[in-house]
Short mmCIF file of N, CA, C and O in Angstrom, two decimals:
data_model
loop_
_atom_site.label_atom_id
_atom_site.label_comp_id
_atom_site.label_asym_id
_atom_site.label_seq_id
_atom_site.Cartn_x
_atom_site.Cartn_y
_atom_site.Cartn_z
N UNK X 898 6.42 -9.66 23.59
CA UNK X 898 6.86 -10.16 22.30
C UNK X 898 5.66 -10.22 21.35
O UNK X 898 4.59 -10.73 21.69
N UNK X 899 5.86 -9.66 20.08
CA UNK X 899 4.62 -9.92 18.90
C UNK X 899 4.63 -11.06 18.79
O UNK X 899 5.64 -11.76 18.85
N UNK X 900 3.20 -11.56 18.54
CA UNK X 900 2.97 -12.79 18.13
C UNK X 900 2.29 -13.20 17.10
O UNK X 900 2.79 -12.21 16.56
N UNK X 901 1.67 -13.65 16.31
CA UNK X 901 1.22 -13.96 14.63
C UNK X 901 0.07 -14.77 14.49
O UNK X 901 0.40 -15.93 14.24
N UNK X 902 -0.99 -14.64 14.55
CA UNK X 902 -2.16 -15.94 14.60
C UNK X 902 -1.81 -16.77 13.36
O UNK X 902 -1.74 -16.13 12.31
N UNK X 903 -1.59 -18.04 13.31
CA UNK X 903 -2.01 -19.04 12.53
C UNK X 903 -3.17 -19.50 12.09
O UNK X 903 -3.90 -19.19 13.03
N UNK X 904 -3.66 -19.89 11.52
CA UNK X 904 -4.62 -20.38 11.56
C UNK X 904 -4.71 -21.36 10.07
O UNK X 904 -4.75 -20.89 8.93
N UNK X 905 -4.75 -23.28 10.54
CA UNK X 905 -4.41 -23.90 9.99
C UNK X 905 -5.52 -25.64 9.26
O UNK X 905 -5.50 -26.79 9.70
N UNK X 906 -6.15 -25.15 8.33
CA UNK X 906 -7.56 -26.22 8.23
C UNK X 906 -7.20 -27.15 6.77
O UNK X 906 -6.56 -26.99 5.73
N UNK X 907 -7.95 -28.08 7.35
CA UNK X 907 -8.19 -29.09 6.14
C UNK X 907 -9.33 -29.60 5.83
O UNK X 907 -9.53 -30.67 5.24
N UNK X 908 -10.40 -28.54 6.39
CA UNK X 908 -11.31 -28.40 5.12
C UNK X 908 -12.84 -29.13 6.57
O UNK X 908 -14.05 -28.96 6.52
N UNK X 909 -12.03 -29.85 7.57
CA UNK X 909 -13.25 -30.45 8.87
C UNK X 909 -12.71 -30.00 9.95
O UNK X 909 -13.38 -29.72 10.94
N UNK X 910 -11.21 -29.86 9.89
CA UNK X 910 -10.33 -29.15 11.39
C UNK X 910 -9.62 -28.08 11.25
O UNK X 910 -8.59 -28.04 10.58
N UNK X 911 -10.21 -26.92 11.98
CA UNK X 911 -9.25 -25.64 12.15
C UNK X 911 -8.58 -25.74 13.30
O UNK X 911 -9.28 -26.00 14.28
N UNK X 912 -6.98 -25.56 13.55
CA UNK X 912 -6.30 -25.16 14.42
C UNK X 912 -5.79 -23.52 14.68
O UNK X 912 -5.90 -22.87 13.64
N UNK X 913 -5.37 -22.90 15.58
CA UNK X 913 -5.21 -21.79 15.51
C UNK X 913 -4.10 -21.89 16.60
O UNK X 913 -4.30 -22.61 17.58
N UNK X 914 -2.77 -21.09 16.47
CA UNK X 914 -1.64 -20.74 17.00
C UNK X 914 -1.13 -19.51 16.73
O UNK X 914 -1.34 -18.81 15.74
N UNK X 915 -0.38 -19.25 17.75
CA UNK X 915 0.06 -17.88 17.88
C UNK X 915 1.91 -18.12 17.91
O UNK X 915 2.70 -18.71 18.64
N UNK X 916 1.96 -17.53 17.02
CA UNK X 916 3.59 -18.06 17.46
C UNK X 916 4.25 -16.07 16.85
O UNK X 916 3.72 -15.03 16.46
N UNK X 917 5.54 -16.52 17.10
CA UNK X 917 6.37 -15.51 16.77
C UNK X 917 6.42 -15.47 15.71
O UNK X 917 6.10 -16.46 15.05
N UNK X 918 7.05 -13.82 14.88
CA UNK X 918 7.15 -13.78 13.32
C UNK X 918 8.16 -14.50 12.51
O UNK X 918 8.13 -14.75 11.31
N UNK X 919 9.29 -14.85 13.63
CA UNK X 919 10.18 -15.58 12.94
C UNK X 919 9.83 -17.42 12.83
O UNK X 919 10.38 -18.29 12.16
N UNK X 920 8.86 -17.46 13.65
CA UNK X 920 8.45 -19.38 13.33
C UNK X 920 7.19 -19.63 11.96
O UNK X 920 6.97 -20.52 11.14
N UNK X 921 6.54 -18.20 12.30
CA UNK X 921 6.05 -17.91 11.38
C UNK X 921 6.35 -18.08 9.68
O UNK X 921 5.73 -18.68 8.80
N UNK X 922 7.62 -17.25 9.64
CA UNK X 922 7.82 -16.80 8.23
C UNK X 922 8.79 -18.89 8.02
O UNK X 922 8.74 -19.41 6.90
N UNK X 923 9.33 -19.47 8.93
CA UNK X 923 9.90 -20.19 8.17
C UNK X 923 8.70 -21.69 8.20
O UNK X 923 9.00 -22.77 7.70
N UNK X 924 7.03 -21.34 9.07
CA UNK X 924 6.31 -22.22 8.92
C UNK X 924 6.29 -21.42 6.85
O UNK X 924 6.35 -22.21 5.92
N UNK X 925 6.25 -20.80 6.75
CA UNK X 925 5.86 -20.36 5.27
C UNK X 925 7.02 -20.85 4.19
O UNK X 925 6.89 -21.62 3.24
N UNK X 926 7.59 -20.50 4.42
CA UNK X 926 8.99 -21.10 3.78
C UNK X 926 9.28 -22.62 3.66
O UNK X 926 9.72 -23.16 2.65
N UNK X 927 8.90 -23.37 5.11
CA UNK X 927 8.59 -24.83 4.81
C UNK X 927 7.12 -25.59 3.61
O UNK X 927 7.09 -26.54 2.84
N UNK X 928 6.08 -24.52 4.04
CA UNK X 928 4.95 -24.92 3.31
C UNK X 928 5.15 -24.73 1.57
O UNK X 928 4.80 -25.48 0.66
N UNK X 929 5.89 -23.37 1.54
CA UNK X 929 5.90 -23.42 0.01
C UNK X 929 7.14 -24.50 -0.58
O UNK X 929 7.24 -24.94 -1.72
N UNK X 930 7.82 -24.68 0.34
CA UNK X 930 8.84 -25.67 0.10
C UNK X 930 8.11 -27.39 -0.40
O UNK X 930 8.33 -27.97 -1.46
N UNK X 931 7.26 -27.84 0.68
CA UNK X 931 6.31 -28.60 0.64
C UNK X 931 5.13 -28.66 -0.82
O UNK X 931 4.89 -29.69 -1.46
N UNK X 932 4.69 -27.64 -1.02
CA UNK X 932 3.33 -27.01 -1.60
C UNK X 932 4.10 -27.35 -3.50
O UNK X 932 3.86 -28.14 -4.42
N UNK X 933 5.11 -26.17 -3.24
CA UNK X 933 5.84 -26.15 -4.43
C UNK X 933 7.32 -26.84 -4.82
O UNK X 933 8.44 -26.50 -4.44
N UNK X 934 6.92 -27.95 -5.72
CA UNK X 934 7.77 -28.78 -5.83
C UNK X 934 9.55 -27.99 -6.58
O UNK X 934 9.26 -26.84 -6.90
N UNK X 935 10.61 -28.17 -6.81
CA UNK X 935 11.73 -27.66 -6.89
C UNK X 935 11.47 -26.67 -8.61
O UNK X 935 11.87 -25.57 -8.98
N UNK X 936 10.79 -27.55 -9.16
CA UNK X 936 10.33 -27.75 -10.53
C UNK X 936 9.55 -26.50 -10.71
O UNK X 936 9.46 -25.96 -11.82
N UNK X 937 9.08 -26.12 -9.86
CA UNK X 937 7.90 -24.70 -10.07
C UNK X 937 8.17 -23.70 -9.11
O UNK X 937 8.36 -23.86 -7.90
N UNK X 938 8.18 -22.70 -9.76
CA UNK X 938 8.64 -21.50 -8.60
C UNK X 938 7.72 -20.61 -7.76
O UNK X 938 6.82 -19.82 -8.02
N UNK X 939 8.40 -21.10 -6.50
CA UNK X 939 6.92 -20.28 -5.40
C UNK X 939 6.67 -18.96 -5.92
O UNK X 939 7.33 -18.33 -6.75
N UNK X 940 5.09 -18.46 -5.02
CA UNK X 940 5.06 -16.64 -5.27
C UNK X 940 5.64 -16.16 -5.13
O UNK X 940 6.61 -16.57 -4.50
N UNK X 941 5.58 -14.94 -5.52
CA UNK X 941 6.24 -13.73 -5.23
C UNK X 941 6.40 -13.30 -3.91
O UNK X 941 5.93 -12.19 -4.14
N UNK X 942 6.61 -13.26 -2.96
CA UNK X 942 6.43 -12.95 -1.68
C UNK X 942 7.21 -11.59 -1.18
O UNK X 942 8.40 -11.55 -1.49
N UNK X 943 6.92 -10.98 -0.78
CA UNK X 943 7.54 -9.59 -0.71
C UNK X 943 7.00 -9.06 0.77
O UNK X 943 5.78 -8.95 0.94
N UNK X 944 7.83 -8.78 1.72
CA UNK X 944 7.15 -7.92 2.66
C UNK X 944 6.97 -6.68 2.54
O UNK X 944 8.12 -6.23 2.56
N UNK X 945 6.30 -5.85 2.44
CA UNK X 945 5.67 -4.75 2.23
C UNK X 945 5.73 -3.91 3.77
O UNK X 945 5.78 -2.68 3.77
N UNK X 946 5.71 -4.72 5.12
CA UNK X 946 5.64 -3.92 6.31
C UNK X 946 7.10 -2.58 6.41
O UNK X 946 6.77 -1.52 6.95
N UNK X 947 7.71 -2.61 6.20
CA UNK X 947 8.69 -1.31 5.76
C UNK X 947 7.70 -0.24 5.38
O UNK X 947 7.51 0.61 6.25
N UNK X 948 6.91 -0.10 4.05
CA UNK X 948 6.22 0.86 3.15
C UNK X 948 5.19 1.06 4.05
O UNK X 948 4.51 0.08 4.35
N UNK X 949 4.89 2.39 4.65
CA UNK X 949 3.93 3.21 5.18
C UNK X 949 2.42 2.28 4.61
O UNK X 949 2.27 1.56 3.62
N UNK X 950 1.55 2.64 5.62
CA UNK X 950 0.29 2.00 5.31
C UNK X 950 -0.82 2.26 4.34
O UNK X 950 -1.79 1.62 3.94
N UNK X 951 -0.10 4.00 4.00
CA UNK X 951 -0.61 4.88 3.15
C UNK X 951 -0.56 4.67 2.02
O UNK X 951 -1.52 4.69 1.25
N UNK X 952 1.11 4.35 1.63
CA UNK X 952 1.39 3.97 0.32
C UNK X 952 1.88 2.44 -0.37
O UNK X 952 2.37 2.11 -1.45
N UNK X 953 1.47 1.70 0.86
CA UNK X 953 1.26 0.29 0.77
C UNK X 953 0.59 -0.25 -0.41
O UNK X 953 0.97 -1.33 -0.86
N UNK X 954 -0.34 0.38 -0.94
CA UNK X 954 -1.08 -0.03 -2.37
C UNK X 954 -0.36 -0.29 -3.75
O UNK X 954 -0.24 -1.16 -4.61
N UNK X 955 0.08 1.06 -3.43
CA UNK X 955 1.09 1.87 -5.08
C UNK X 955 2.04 0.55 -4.47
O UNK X 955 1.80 -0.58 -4.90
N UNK X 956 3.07 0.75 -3.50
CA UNK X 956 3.74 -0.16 -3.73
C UNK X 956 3.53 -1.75 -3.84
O UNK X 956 4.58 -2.39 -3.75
N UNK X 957 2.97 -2.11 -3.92
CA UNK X 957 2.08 -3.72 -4.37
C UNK X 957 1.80 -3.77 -5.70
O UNK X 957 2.21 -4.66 -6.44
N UNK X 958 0.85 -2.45 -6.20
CA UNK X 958 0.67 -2.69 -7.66
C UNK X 958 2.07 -2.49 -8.70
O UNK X 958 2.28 -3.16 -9.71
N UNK X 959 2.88 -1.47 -8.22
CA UNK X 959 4.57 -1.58 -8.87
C UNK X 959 5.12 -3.31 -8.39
O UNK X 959 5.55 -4.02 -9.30
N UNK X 960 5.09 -3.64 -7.54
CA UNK X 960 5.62 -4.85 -7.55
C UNK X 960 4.65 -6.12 -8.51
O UNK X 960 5.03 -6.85 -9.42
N UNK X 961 3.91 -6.04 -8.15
CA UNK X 961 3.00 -6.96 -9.54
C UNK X 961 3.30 -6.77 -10.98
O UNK X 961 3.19 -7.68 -11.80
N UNK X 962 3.84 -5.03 -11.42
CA UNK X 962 4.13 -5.38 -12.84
C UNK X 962 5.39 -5.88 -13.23
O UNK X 962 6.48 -5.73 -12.68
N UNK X 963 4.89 -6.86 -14.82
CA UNK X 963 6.20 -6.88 -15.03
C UNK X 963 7.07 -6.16 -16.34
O UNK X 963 8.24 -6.41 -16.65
N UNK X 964 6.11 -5.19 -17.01
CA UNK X 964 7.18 -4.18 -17.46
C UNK X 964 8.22 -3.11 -17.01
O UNK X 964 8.27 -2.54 -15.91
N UNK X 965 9.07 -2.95 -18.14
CA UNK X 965 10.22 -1.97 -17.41
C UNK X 965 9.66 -0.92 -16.85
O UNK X 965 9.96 -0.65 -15.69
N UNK X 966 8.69 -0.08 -17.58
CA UNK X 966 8.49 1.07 -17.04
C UNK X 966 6.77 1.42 -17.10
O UNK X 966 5.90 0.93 -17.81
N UNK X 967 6.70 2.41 -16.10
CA UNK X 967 5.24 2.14 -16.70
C UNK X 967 4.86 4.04 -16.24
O UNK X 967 5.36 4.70 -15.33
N UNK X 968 3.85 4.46 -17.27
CA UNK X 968 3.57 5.67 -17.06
C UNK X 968 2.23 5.51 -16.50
O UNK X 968 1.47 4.59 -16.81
N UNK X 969 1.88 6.72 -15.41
CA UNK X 969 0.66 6.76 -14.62
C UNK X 969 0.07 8.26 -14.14
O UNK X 969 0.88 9.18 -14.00
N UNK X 970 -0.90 8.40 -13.97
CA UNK X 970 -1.31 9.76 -14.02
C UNK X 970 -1.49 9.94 -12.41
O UNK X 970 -1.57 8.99 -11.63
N UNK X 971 -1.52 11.07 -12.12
CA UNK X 971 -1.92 11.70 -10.84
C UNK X 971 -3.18 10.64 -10.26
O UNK X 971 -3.10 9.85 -9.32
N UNK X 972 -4.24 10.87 -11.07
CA UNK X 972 -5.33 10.06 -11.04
C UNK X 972 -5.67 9.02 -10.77
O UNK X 972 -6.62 8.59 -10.12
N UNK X 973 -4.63 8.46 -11.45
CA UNK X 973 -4.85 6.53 -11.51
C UNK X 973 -3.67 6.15 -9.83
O UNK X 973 -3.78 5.29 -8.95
N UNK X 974 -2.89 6.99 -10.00
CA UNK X 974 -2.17 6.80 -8.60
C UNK X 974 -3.30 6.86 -7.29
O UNK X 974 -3.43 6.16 -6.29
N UNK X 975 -3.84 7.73 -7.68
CA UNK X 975 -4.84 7.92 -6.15
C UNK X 975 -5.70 6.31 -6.24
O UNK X 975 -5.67 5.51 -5.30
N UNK X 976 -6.43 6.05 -7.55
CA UNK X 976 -7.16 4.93 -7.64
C UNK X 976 -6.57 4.23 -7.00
O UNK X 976 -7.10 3.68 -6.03
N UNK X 977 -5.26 4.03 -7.35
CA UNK X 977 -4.64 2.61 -6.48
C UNK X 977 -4.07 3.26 -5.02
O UNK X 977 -3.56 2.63 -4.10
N UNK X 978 -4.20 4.03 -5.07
CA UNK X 978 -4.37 4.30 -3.17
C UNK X 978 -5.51 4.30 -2.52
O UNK X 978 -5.68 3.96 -1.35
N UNK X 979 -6.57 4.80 -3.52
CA UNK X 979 -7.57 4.79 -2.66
C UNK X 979 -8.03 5.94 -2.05
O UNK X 979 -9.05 5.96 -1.36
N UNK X 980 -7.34 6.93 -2.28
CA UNK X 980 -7.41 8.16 -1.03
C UNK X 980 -6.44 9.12 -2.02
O UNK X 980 -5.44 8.55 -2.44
N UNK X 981 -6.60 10.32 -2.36
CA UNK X 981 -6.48 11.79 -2.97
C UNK X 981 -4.61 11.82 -2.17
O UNK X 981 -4.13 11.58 -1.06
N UNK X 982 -4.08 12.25 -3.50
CA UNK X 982 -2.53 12.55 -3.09
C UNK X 982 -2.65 13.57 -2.20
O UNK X 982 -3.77 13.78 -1.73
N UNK X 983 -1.45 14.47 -1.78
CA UNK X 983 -1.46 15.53 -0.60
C UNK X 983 -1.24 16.32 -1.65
O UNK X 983 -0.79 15.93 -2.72
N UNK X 984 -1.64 17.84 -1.30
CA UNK X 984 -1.68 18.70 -2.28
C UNK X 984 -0.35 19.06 -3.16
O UNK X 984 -0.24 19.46 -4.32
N UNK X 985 0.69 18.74 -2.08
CA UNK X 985 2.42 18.90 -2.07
C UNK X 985 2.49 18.24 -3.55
O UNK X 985 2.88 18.86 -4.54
N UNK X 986 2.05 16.86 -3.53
CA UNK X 986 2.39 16.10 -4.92
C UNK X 986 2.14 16.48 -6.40
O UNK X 986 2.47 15.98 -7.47
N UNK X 987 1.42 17.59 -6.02
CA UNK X 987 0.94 18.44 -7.56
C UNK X 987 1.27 20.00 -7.75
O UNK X 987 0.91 20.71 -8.69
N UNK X 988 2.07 20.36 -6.61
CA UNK X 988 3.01 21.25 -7.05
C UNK X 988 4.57 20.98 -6.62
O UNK X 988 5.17 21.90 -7.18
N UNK X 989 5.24 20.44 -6.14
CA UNK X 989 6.01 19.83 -6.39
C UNK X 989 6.87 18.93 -6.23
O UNK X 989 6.84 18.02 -5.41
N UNK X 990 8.21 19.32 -7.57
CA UNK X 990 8.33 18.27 -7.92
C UNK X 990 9.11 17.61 -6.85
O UNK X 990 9.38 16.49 -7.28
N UNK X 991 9.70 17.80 -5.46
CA UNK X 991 10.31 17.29 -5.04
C UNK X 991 9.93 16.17 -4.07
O UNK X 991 10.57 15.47 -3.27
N UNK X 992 8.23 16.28 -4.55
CA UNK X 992 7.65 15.25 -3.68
C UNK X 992 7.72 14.02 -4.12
O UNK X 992 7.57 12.98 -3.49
N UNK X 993 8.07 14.26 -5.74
CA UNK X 993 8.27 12.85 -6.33
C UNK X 993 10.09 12.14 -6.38
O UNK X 993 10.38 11.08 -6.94
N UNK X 994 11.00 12.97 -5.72
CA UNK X 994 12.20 12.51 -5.89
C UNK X 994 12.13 11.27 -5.10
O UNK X 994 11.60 10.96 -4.04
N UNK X 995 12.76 10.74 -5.88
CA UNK X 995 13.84 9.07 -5.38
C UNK X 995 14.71 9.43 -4.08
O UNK X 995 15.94 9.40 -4.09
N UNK X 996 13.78 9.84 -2.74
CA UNK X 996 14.96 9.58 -1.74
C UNK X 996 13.68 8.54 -0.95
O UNK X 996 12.47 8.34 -0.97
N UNK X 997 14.70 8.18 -0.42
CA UNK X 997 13.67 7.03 1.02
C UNK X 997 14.03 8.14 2.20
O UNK X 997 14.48 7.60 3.21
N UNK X 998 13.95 9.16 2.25
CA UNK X 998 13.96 10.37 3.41
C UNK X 998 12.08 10.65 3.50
O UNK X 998 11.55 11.28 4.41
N UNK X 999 11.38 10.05 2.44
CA UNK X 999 10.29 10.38 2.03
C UNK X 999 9.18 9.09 2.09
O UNK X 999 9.38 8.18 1.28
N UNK X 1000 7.99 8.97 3.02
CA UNK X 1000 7.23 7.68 3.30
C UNK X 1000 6.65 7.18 2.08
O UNK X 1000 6.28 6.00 2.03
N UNK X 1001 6.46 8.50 0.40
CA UNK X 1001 5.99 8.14 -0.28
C UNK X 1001 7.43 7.42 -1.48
O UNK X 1001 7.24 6.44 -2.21
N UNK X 1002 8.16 7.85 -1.45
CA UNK X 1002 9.30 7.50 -2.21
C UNK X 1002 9.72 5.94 -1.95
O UNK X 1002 10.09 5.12 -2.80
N UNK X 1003 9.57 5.76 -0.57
CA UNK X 1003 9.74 4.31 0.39
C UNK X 1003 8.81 3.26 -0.16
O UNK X 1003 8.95 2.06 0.05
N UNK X 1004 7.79 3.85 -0.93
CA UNK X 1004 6.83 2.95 -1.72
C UNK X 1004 7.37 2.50 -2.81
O UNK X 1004 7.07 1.31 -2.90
N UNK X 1005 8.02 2.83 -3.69
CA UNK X 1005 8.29 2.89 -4.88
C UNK X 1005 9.46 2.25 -4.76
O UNK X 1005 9.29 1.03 -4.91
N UNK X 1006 10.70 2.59 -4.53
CA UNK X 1006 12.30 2.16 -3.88
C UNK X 1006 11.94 0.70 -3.29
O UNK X 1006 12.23 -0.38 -3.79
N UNK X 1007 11.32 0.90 -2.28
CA UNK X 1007 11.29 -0.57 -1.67
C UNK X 1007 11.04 -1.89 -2.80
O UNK X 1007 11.49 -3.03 -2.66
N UNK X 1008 10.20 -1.38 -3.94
CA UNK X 1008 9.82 -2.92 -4.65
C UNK X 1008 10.79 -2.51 -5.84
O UNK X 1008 10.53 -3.29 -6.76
N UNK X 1009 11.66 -1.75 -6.18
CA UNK X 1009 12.75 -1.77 -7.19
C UNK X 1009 11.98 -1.36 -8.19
O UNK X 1009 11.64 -2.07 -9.14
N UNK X 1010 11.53 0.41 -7.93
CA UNK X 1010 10.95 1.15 -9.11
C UNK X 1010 11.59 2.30 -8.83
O UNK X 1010 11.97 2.41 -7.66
N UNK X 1011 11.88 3.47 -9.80
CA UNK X 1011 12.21 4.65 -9.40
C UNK X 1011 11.07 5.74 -10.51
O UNK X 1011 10.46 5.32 -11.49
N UNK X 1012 11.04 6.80 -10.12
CA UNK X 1012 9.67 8.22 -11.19
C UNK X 1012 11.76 8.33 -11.62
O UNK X 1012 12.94 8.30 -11.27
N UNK X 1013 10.26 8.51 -13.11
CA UNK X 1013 11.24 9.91 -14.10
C UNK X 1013 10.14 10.39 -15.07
O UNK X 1013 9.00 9.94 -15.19
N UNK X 1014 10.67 11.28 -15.68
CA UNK X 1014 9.90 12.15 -16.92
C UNK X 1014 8.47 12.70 -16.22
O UNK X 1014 7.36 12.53 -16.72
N UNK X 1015 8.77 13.48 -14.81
CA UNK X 1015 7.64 13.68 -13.74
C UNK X 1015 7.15 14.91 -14.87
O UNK X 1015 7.85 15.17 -15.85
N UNK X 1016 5.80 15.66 -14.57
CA UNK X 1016 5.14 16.58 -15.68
C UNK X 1016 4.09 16.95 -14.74
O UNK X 1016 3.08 16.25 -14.66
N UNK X 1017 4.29 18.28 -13.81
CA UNK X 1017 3.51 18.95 -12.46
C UNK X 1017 2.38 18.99 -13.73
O UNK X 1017 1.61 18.04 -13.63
N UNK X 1018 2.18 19.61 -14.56
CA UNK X 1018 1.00 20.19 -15.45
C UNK X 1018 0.27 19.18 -16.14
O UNK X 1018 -0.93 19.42 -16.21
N UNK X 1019 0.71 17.95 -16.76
CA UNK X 1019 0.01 17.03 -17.31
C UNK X 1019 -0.11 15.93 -15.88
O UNK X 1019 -0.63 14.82 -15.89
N UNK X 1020 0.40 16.47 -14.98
CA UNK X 1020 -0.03 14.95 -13.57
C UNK X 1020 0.06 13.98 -14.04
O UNK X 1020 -0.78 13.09 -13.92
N UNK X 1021 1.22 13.91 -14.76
CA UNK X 1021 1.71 12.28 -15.05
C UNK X 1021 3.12 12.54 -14.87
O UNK X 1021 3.72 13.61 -14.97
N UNK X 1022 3.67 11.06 -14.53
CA UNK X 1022 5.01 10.77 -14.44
C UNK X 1022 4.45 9.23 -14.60
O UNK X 1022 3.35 8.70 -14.46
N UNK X 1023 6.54 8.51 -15.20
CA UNK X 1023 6.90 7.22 -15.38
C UNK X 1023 7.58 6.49 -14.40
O UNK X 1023 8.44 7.07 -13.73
N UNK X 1024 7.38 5.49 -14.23
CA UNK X 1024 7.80 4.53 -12.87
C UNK X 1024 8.96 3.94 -13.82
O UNK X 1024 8.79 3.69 -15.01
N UNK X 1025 9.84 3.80 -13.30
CA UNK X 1025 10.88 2.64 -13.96
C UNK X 1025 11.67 1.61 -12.81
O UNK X 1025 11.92 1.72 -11.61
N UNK X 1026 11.88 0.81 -13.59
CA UNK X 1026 12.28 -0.65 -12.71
C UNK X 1026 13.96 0.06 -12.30
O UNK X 1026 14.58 0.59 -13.22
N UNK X 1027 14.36 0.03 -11.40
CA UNK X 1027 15.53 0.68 -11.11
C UNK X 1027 16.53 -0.55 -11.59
O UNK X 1027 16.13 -1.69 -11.34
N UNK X 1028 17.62 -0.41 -12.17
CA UNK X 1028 18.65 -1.84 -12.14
C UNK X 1028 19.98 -1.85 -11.44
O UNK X 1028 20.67 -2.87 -11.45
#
């Protein structure tokens, strides 16, 4: 069975536990319950483990914005990956379609964005908030 390190201080005592993901997620759910009073609304919390490890980035920085749409270049996509697209993504276009058949599409879909107005020659395309 997976198990989850805890690890829990107040600043003179660290405790550390290993528990399962499900005691886990509702120790989190109690704390922000605790933490954040009814009056203020917890973070954003999003699991991301679905989205490939590759494109784990892109999908984090689409979930952080909060405009409808946002245009981005070939370029600035890699920045926020970190690591050079596959050559596929700059000739074509079907690397950018909206299916989740695709580990990079699974980035985007998963946090409620979809590409349009893709442009192989200017290496830009627009992200939009899917509704």
């Amino acid at each position: 069975m997976q198990k989850v390190s805890i690890r829990i201080s107040d600043g003179e005592q660290e405790l550390h536990y290993l528990v399962s993901p499900e005691v886990a997620g509702k120790l989190v759910q109690h704390l922000n319950q605790v933490v954040f009073p009814s009056t203020m609304l917890p973070p954003q919390n999003f699991d991301f483990t679905p989205v490939s490890r590759k494109y784990r980035g892109l999908a984090k920085y689409l979930h952080e914005q909060d405009a409808a749409a946002i245009a981005l270049t070939f370029s600035q996509i890699e920045d926020i990956l970190e690591e050079p697209l596959k050559p596929s993504a700059r000739k074509h276009a079907a690397w950018w379609a909206n299916t989740d058949s695709h580990s990079q599409a699974t980035a985007w879909l998963a946090v409620g964005w979809k590409t349009s107005e893709l442009d192989l020659a200017a290496e830009t395309l627009i992200f939009q908030k899917s509704k």
